[in-house]
Each structure stands twice: as structure tokens, then as C-alpha cells.
Short mmCIF file of C-alpha atoms in Angstrom, two decimals:
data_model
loop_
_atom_site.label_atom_id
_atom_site.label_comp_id
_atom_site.label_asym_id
_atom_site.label_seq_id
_atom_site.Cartn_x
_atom_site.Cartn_y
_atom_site.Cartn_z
CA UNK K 1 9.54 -22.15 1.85
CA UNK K 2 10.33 -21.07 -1.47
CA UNK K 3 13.34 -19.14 -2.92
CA UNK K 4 12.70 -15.55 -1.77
CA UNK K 5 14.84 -14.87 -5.22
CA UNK K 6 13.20 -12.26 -7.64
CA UNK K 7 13.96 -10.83 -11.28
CA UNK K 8 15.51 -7.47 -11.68
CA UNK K 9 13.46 -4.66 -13.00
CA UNK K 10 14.09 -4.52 -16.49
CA UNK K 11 15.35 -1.57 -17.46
CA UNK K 12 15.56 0.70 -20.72
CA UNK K 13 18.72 1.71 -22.46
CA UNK K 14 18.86 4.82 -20.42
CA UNK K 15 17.89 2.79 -17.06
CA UNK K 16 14.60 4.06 -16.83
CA UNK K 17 12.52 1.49 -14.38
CA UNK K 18 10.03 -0.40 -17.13
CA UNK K 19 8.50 -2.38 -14.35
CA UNK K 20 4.72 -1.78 -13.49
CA UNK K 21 4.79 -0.38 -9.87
CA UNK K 22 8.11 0.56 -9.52
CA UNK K 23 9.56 3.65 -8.24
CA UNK K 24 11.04 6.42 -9.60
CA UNK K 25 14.39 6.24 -7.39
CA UNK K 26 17.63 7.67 -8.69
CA UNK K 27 19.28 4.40 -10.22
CA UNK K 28 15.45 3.50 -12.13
CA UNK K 29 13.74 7.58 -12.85
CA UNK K 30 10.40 7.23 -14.40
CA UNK K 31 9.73 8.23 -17.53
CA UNK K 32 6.52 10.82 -17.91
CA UNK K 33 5.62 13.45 -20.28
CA UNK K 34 7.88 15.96 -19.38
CA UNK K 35 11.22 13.97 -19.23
CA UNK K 36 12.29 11.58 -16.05
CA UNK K 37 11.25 12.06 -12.62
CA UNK K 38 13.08 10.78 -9.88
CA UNK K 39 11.28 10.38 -6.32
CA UNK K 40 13.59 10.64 -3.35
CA UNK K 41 13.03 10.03 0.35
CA UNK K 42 16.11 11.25 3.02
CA UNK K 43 17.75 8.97 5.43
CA UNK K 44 17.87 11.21 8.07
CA UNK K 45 14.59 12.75 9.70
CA UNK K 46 14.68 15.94 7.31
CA UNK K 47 17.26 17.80 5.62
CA UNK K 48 19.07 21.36 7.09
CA UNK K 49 18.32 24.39 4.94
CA UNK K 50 21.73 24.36 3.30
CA UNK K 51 21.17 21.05 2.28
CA UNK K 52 17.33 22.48 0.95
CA UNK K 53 18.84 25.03 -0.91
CA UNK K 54 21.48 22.51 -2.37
CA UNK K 55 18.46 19.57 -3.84
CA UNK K 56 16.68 22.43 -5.51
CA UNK K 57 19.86 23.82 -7.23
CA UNK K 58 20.26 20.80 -8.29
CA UNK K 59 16.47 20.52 -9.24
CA UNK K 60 16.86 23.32 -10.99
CA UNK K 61 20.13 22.87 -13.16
CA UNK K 62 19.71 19.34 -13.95
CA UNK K 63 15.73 19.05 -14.78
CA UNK K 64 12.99 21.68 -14.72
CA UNK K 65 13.02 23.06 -11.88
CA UNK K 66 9.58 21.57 -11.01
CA UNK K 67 9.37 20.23 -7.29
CA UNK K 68 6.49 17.91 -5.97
CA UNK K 69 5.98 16.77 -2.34
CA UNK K 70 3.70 13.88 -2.38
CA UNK K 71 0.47 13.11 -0.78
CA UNK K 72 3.13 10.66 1.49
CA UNK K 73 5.21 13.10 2.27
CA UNK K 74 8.12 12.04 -0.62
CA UNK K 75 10.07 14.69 -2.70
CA UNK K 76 10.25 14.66 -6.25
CA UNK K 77 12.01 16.29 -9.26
CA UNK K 78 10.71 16.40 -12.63
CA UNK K 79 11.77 17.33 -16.20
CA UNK K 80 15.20 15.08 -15.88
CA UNK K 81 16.75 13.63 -18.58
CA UNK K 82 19.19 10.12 -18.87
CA UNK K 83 22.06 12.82 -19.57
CA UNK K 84 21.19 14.92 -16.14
CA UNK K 85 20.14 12.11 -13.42
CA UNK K 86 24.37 10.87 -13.19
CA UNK K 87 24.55 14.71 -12.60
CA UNK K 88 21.77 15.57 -9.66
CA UNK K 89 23.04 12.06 -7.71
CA UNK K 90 26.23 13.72 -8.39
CA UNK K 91 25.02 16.68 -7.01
CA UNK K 92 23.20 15.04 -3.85
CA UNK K 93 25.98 13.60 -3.05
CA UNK K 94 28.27 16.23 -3.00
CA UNK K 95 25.99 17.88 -0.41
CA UNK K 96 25.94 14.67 1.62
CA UNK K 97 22.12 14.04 1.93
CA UNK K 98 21.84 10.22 2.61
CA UNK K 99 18.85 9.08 0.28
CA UNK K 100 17.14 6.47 1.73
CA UNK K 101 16.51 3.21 0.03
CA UNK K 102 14.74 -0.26 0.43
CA UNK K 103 11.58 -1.08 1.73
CA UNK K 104 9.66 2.81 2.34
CA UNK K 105 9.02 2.96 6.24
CA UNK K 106 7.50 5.80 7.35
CA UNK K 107 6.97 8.02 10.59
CA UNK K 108 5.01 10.86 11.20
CA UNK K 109 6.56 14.16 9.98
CA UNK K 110 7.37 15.56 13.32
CA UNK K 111 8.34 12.60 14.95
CA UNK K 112 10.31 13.02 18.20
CA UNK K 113 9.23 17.22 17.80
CA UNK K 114 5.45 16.91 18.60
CA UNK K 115 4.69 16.04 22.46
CA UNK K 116 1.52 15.41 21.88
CA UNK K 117 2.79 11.68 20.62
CA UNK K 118 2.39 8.43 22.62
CA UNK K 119 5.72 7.06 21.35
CA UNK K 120 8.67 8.07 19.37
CA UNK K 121 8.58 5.59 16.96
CA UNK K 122 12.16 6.10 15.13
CA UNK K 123 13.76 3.81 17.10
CA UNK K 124 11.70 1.51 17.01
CA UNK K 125 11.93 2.57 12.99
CA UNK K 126 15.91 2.58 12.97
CA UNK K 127 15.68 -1.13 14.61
CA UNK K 128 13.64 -2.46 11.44
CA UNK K 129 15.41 -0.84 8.92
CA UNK K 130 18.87 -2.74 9.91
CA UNK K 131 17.44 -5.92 10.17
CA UNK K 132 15.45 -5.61 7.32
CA UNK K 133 18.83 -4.16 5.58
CA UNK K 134 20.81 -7.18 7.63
CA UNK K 135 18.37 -9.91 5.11
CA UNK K 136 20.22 -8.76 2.43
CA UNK K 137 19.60 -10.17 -0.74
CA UNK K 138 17.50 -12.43 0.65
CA UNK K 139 14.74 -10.52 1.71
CA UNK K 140 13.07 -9.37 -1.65
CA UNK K 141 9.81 -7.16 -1.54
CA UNK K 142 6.93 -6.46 -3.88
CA UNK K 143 8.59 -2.17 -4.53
CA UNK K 144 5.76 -0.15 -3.72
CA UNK K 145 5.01 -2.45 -0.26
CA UNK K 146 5.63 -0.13 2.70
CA UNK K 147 5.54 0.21 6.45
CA UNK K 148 4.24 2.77 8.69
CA UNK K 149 5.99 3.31 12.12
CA UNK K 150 3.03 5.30 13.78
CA UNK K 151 3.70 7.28 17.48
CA UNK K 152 0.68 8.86 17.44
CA UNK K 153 0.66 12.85 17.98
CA UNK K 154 -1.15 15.61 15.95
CA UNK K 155 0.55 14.81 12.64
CA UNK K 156 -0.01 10.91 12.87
CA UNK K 157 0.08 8.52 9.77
CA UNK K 158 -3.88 7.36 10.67
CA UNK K 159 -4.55 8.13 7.27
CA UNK K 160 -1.90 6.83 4.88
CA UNK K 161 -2.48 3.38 3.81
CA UNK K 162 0.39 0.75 4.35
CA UNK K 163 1.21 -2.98 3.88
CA UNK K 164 1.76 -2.95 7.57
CA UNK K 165 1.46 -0.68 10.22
CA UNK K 166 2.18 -1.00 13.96
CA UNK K 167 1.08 2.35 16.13
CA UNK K 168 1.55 2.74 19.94
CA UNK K 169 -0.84 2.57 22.21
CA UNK K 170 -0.44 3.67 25.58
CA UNK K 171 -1.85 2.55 28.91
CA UNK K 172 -0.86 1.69 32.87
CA UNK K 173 1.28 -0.86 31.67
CA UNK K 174 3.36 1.34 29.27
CA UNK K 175 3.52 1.85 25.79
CA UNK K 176 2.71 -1.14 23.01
CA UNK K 177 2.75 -1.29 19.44
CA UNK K 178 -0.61 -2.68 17.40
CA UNK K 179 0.43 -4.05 14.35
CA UNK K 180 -2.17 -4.40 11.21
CA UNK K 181 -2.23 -5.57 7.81
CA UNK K 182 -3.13 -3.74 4.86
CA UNK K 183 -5.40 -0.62 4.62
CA UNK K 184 -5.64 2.69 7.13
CA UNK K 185 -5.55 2.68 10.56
CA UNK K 186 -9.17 2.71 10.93
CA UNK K 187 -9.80 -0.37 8.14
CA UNK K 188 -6.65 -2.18 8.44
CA UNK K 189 -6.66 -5.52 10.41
CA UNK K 190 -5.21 -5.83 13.62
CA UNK K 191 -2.86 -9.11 13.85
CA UNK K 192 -1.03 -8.29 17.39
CA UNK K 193 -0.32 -6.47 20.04
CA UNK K 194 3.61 -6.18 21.07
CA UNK K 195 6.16 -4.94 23.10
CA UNK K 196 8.44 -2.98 21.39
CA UNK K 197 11.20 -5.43 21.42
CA UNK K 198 8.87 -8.10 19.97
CA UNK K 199 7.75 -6.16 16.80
CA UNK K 200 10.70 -6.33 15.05
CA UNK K 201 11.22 -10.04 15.47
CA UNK K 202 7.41 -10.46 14.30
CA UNK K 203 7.49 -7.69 11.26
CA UNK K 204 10.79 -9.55 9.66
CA UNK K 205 8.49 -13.11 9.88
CA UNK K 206 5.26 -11.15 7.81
CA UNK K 207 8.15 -10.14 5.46
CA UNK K 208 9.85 -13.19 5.14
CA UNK K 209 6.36 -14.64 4.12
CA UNK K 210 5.83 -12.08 1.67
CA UNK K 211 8.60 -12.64 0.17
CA UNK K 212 8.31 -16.38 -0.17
CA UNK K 213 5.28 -15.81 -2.03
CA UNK K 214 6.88 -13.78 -4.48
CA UNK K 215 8.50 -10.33 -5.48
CA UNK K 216 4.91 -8.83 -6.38
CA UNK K 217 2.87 -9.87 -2.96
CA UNK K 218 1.46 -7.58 -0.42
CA UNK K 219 -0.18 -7.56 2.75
CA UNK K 220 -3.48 -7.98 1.04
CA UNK K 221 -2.40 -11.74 0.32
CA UNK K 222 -2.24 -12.69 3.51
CA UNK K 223 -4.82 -14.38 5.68
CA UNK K 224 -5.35 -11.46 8.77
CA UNK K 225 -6.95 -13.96 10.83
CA UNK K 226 -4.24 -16.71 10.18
CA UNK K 227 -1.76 -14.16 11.31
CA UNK K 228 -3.60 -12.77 14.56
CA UNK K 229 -3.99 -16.72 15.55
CA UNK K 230 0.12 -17.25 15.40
CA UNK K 231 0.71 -14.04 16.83
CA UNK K 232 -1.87 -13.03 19.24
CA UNK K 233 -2.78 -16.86 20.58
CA UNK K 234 -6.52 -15.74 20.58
CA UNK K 235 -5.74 -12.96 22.70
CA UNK K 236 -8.46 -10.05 22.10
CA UNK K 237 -6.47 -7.13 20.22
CA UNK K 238 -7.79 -3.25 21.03
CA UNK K 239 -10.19 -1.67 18.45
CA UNK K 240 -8.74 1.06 16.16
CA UNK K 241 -8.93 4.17 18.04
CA UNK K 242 -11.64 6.77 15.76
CA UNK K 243 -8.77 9.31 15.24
CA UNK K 244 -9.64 12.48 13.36
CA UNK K 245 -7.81 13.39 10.75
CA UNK K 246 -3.87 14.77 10.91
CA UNK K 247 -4.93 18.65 9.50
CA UNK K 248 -3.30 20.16 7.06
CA UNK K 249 0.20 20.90 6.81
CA UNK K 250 -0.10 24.71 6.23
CA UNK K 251 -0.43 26.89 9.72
CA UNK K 252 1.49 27.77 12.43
CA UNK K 253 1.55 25.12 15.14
CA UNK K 254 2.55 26.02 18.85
CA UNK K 255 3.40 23.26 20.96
CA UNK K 256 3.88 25.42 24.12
CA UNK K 257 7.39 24.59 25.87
CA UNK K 258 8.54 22.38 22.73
CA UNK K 259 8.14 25.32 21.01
CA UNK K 260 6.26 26.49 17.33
CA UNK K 261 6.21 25.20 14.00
CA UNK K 262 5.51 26.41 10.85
CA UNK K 263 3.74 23.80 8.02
CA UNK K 264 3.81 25.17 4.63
CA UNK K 265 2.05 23.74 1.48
CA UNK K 266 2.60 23.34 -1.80
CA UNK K 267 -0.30 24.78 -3.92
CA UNK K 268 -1.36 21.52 -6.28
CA UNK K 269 1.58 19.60 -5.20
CA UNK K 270 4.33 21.75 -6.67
CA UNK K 271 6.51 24.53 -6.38
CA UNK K 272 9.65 25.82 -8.33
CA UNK K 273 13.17 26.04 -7.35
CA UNK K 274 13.52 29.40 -7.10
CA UNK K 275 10.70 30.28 -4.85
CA UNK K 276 11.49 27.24 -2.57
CA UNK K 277 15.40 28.10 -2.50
CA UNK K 278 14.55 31.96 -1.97
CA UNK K 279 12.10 30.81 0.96
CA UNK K 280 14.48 28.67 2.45
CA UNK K 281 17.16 31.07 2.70
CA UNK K 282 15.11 33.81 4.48
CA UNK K 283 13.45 31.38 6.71
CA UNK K 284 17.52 30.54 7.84
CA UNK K 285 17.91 33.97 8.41
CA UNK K 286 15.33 34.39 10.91
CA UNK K 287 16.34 30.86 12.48
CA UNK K 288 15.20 28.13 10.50
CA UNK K 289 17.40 24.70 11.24
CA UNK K 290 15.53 21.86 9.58
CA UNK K 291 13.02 20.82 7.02
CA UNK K 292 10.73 18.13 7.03
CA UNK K 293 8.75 16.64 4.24
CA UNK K 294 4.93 16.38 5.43
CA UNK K 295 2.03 13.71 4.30
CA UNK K 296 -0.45 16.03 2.29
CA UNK K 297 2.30 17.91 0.11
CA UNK K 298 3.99 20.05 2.62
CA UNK K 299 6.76 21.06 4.49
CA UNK K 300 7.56 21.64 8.31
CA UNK K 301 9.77 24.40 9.30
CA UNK K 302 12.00 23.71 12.48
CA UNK K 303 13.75 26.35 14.79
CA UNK K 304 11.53 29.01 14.57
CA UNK K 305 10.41 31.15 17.45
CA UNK K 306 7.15 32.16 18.37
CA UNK K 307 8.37 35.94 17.37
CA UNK K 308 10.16 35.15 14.01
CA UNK K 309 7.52 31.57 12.44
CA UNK K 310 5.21 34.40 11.53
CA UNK K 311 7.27 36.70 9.65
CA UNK K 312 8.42 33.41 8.09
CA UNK K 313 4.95 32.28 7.74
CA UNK K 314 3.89 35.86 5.71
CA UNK K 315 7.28 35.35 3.38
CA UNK K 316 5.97 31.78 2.64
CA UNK K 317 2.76 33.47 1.18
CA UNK K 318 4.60 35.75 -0.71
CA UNK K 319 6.49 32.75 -2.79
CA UNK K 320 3.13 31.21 -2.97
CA UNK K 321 3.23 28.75 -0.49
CA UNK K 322 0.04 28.23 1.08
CA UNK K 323 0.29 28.90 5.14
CA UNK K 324 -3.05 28.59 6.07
CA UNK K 325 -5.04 25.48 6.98
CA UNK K 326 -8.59 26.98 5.62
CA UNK K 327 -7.01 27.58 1.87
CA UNK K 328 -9.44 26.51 -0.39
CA UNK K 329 -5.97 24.98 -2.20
CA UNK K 330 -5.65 22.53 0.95
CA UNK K 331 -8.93 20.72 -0.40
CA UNK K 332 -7.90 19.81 -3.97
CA UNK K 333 -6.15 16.60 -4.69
CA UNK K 334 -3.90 17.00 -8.54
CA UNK K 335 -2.14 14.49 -10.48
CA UNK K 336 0.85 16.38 -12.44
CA UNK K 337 -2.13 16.85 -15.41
CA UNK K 338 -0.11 17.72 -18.82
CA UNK K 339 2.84 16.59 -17.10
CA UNK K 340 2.39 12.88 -17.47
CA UNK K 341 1.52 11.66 -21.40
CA UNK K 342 -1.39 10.00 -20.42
CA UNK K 343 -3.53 12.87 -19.36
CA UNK K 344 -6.38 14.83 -20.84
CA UNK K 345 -6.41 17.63 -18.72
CA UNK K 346 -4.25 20.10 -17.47
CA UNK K 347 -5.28 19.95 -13.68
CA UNK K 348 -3.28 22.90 -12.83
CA UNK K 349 -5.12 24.99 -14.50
CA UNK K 350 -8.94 23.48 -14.14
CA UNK K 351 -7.94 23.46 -10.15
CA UNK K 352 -7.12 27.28 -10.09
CA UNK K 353 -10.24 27.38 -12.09
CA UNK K 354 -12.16 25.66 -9.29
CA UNK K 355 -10.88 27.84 -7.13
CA UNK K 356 -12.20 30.67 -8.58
CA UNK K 357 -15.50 29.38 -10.18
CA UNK K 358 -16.76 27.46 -6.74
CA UNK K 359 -15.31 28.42 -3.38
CA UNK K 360 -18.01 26.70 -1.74
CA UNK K 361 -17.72 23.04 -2.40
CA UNK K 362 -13.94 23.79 -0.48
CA UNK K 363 -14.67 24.49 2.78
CA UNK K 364 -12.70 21.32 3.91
CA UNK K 365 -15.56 19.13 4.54
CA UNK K 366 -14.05 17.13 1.72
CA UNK K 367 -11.06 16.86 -0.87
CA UNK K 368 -11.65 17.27 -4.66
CA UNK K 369 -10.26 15.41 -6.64
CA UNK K 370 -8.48 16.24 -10.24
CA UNK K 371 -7.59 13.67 -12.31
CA UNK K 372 -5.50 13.95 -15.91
CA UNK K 373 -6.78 10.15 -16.52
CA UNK K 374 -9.23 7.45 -15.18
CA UNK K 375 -5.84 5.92 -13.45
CA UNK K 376 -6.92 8.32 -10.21
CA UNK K 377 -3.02 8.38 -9.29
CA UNK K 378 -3.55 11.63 -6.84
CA UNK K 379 -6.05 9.93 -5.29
CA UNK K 380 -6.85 6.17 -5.21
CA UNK K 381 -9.87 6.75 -2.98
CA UNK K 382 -12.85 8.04 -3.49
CA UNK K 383 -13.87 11.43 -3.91
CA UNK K 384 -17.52 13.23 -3.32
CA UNK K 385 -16.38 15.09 -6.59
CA UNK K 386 -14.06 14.10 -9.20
CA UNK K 387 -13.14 15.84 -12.44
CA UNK K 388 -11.39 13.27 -14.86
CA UNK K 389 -10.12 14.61 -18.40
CA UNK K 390 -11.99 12.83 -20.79
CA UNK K 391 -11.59 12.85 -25.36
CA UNK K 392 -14.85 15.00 -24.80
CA UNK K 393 -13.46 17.64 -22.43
CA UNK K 394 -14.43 17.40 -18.74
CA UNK K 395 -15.98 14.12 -16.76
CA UNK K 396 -17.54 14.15 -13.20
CA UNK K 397 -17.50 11.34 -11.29
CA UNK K 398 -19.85 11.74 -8.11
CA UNK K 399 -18.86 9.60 -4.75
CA UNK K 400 -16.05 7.61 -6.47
CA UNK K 401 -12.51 6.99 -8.17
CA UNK K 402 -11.47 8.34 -11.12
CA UNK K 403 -12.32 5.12 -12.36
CA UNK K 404 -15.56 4.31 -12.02
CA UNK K 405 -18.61 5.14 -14.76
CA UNK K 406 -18.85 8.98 -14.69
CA UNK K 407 -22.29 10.78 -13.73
CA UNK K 408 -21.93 13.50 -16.45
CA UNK K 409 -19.72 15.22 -18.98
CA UNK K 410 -19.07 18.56 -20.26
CA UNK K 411 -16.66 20.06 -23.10
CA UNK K 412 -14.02 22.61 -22.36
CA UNK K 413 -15.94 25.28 -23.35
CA UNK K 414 -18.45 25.24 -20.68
CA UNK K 415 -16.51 23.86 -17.76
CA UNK K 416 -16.07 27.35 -16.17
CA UNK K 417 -20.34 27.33 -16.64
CA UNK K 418 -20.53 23.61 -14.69
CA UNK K 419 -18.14 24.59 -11.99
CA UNK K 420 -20.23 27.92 -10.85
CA UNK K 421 -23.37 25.78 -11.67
CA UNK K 422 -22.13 23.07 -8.88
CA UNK K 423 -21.03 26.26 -6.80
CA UNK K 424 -24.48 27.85 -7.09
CA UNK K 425 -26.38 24.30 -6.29
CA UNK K 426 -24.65 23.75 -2.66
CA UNK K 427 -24.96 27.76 -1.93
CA UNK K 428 -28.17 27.52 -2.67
CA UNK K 429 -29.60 24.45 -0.96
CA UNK K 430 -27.15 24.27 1.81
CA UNK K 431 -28.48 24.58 5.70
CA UNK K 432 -27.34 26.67 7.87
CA UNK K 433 -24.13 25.45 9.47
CA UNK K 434 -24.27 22.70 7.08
CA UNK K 435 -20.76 21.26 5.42
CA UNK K 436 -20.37 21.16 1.68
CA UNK K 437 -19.93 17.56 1.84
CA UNK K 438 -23.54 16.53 3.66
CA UNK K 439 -25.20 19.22 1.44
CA UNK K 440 -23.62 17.31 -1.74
CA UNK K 441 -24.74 13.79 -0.10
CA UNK K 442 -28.12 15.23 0.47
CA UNK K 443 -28.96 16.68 -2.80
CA UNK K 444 -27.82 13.24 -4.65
CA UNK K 445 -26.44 12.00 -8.04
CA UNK K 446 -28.60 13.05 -10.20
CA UNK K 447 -29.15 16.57 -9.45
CA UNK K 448 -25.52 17.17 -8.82
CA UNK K 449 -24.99 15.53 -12.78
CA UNK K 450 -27.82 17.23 -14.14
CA UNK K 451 -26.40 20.61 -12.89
CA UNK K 452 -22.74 20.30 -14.08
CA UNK K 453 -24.46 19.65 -17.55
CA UNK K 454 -27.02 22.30 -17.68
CA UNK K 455 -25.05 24.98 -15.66
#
């Protein structure tokens, strides 16, 4: 095997992570067009409101005051400088919140909370982190590879894509863990089926391997069937179950005895300090005792009653959280737009706009995607709809990534004009009953390009 050893990031004089595909943790912030940004994930399962309150203080004091939750569920703080990130870690640590670091495994938001789940998976989560953690230096891992820990339940990972992923499965024979390379749940490949005191053993061996190969490989290197034949011994694995997709953070969610939740969103990703911090505090007030970070940019409110998650759930609105799951806002995937040097668009702005200009291509049948650059970084998939800012103005790509050839163009003067044209085209030629997203399918490239040009 060879030496599992890797180079250290290199770093810039203000220790600013120079590496392609690192992240932006405290000791390497990224450096984008509106100062650092530092991406954090907690140790624990979420953080208590005081401890809230405390991060976007800190948020607030030491960088903009600009906070993201990612489309995994990750916080982040933007507008930092090299002069203020000594001071938020200082800050983070003087409210104790344990940052997690290493390899990113995740678990669905309400993990151990929602009974609908097959499994708790954090122990199962717990076990890997310590023995990954026990490897030591040893163990070195491409940055961005990462691990879901799936139990199942209404808020399940099915969607996020990971290096490797092992979800429970139930049955008469108890609960076992399916573990898959690379990809979704529905397109990754299945490699095993284990008990639960087997996947740990097995995981740490796919790592090991990874890391002889070298500090940049990923799940996608490895041969799936090569792996099913060590660890499965030609025994047939279960097909992927054909989950639907987790909803949408935002809504009140009763899980009779266990109690209700409320799931907030952020509108485009982000919300300031102040409204999250003034938000937080009532939500205490009326018996709020945890938060959770949620897949989809969102938030989970713990310790609410069926009485007082409402009034909660109206003073959420009122800071501009969005707290319903059919918000046109829920559809619309953002990059940070002016934020970031490398974009042409504010996305902000044009998704407000596409709020207001075409309500009826977001009626959840899809998500639309806005993209500052062709780098897609909101959204690595494909979209039925993508706006990409182009040295022209506006560029639509139709059924793909930012990245791909776009359809059709239009300057910044008449995007407001192509929006409501795309609007009008799917009001007018949509069945009855029909979804946004099979009208758009229907009606085909070309008329969809030749109306965001002519509208």
C-alpha cells in the first residue's frame, strides 16, 4: 500500500485555504468577494438558543452580519476578514460550541426526534467518527469527501450526494445498514449490506483505500463492483428504495406523541444577524430548546408545543423567514451572486425578480436555478431552468448545469420582459392539473428559448 501521507494546503499570508476544493473552516476561511467566509458544522446534534444567539453576535461583530445555511445543511458567515476570524473562534469558543472537524459525516436533521425513522443512525455516526479520528495522521482524505449516516424518516439524506453512504433498512430480522459508493441514494452503488457492528470495520477499509490512492481520491475512483465482490461475497444486495423527496424545511411538522416541530427557511440561502438573533430569542420565550441546521437552507426549531410552534411560526414570517412549504422562495436554488468575485449577476435580486415576474414556473414541481457564473456552485445538477450571468446580461440554460451551452440570452434591460414571457408560456399552454415542470418538458427547447428572447 502506499504512504497514506499528503501535502498541507498551502496557505496565504493571512491563512486563507489556496487549495482547489478545500473548505472554508475556521483555521483555512475562503476568500470571496466580500471578504473571508468561514463554513462551520457543530459537534453536537444542534446548538441551544443561547448558543444561536451567541454565533450570530459573533457573525455580526466580527464580519457582515450575513448568515448562509447551505443546501447540506452547514452554517456559514461571510464578510470576515484575517484581522476578525482569531476573534469569532475566539468568540465560539467562549460560548463553548464544539465545531466539528475532519471528514463531514452527516445525519438527517432530526435524527433521534423524528419517529418516523428506521434507525437512529448517530451512534452508529459517533462510532465512525472515533475511529476515523483514532487513524490519526494516518488516515488522510481528499477535503470535500464525505459520509452520510442515513436512518431513514421524513427528513432523510436520500437526496444529498456522498462519497459513501450506508442507510438502514429494516425487516424481520432487524435493522441493517446498505452501504453505497458515490452519488444519491437512488444512483449510488450498493457495495454491502451490514450489521451495524460490521459497517464501521468495512467503512475504515474503503477509507484506508482512498487514502492510499492519494489525498485528492473519491469514491468515484473506486471499482463498485470490485468492492461489492470483497464485501458482499456475491450475495444479492436490496434495490434502492424509490423514496420521495425529504420536503422542505419550512412548515410546521407534528409528529403526534413526539411532539411538533417548526422548519424555518432562509429566503435565498441567507439571513442577517439581527433578524435571526431577534427570532431566536422570542422563539426561547415561548419554549424553544434547540436548533438544528436542515439540508435545503433551513432551520428546525425544537421544544415547541403544539399551542406556542405557531405563534413562533407567524414571528418567523415577520423576520422574513419563510415558514411555509408552498413559498414560491422554497423552489429557487442561489449562489451568493455579487458576493463571490466571479459572478455576473446579482442572484438576489434577479430571484426576487422571479418571484414577482413568474409565479408559475414555482409551484414546486421543480427548483430554479440562479447562477452568478457557469461554475453552477448552488446547484451542481441540473435544472429544467437555469439563469447564468453572462458579459451580455442574462443566459438560460434549459434542462442542464450552469455549465452547459445556453439555449438563449437576454440583456439586463429586458430580463423582467423574458421572465413574464416564460411565466405567460406555461400559464398559457399548461393542462389542467398539469405541473410546471411536465408543461416546460412538453413545450421543448426551442419554444421555451425563443420566448425568453422575444418576450
Amino acid at each position: 500500500m502506499t504512504s497514506c501521507a499528503a501535502p498541507r494546503a498551502e496557505r496565504s499570508a493571512t491563512g486563507t485555504s489556496m487549495r482547489r476544493g478545500a473548505c472554508p473552516s475556521l483555521a483555512a476561511p475562503m476568500q470571496t468577494g466580500d471578504g473571508l467566509l468561514v463554513r462551520l458544522r457543530p459537534a453536537a446534534d444542534g446548538l441551544t438558543p443561547a448558543e444561536m444567539r451567541a454565533l450570530a453576535g459573533a457573525a455580526a461583530t466580527c464580519g457582515s452580519g450575513v448568515i448562509e445555511v447551505t443546501a447540506r445543511g452547514n452554517l456559514q458567515i461571510r464578510g470576515l476578514t484575517p484581522e476578525s476570524v482569531p476573534a469569532l473562534a475566539e468568540a465560539i469558543g467562549e460560548a463553548e460550541i464544539a465545531i466539528a472537524e475532519g471528514v463531514a459525516i452527516e445525519t438527517p436533521p432530526l435524527a433521534g426526534v423524528d419517529p418516523e425513522e428506521i434507525a437512529d443512525p448517530r451512534p452508529l455516526a459517533r462510532a465512525l467518527r472515533m475511529a476515523i479520528a483514532d487513524e490519526g495522521e494516518a488516515l488522510r482524505l481528499a477535503p470535500k469527501l464525505s459520509i452520510v449516516v442515513d436512518g431513514g424518516g421524513r427528513f432523510h439524506l436520500g437526496s444529498l450526494t456522498a462519497d459513501l453512504r450506508v442507510r438502514a433498512l429494516g425487516g424481520k430480522s432487524g435493522v441493517r445498514w446498505l452501504l453505497s459508493l458515490g452519488g444519491t441514494a437512488q444512483s449510488a452503488s450498493p457495495v454491502a449490506c451490514l450489521e451495524a457492528e460490521a459497517a464501521v470495520p468495512v467503512l475504515l477499509c474503503i477509507l484506508r483505500e482512498l487514502c492510499a490512492r492519494g489525498p485528492a481520491a473519491r469514491a468515484r475512483d473506486l471499482d463498485a463492483g470490485l468492492v461489492r465482490q470483497r464485501f458482499s461475497a456475491g450475495a444479492a444486495l436490496p434495490r434502492a428504495d424509490n423514496d420521495s423527496p425529504s420536503p422542505p424545511p419550512a412548515g410546521l411538522h407534528r409528529f403526534g406523541d413526539a411532539g411538533t416541530v417548526l422548519g424555518v427557511g432562509l429566503a435565498f440561502a441567507q439571513t442577517d444577524a439581527g433578524s435571526l438573533i431577534a427570532f431566536v430569542r422570542q422563539a426561547e420565550e415561548l419554549g424553544a430548546d434547540a436548533i438544528r441546521f436542515a439540508p435545503g437552507h433551513g432551520l428546525f426549531v425544537l421544544g415547541l408545543s403544539g399551542e406556542t410552534a405557531p405563534i413562533a411560526q407567524r414571528l418567523a414570517c415577520s423576520h422574513g423567514f419563510l415558514v411555509a412549504p408552498d413559498d414560491p422562495r422554497n423552489h429557487i436554488a442561489t449562489c451568493a451572486g455579487l458576493a463571490c468575485a466571479s459572478a455576473r449577476m446579482d442572484t438576489k435580486t434577479a430571484a426576487r425578480l422571479l418571484v414577482e415576474a413568474a409565479p408559475d414556473l414555482l409551484d414546486g414541481s421543480a427548483t430554479m436555478h440562479l447562477s452568478g457564473c457557469p461554475k453552477g456552485c448552488a446547484r451542481p445538477t441540473a435544472s429544467p431552468l437555469t439563469l447564468v450571468g453572462a458579459p451580455s446580461g442574462y443566459a438560460l440554460v434549459v434542462n442542464g448545469t450552469a455549465s452547459v451551452a445556453p439555449s438563449a440570452y437576454r440583456d439586463e434591460n429586458g430580463i423582467r420582459s423574458a421572465l413574464s414571457a416564460l411565466n405567460a408560456l406555461v400559464r398559457e399552454n399548461k393542462d389542467a392539473g398539469e405541473s410546471a415542470l411536465s408543461c416546460l418538458t412538453r413545450l421543448g427547447t426551442a419554444r421555451i428559448a425563443a420566448a425568453f428572447e422575444q418576450g
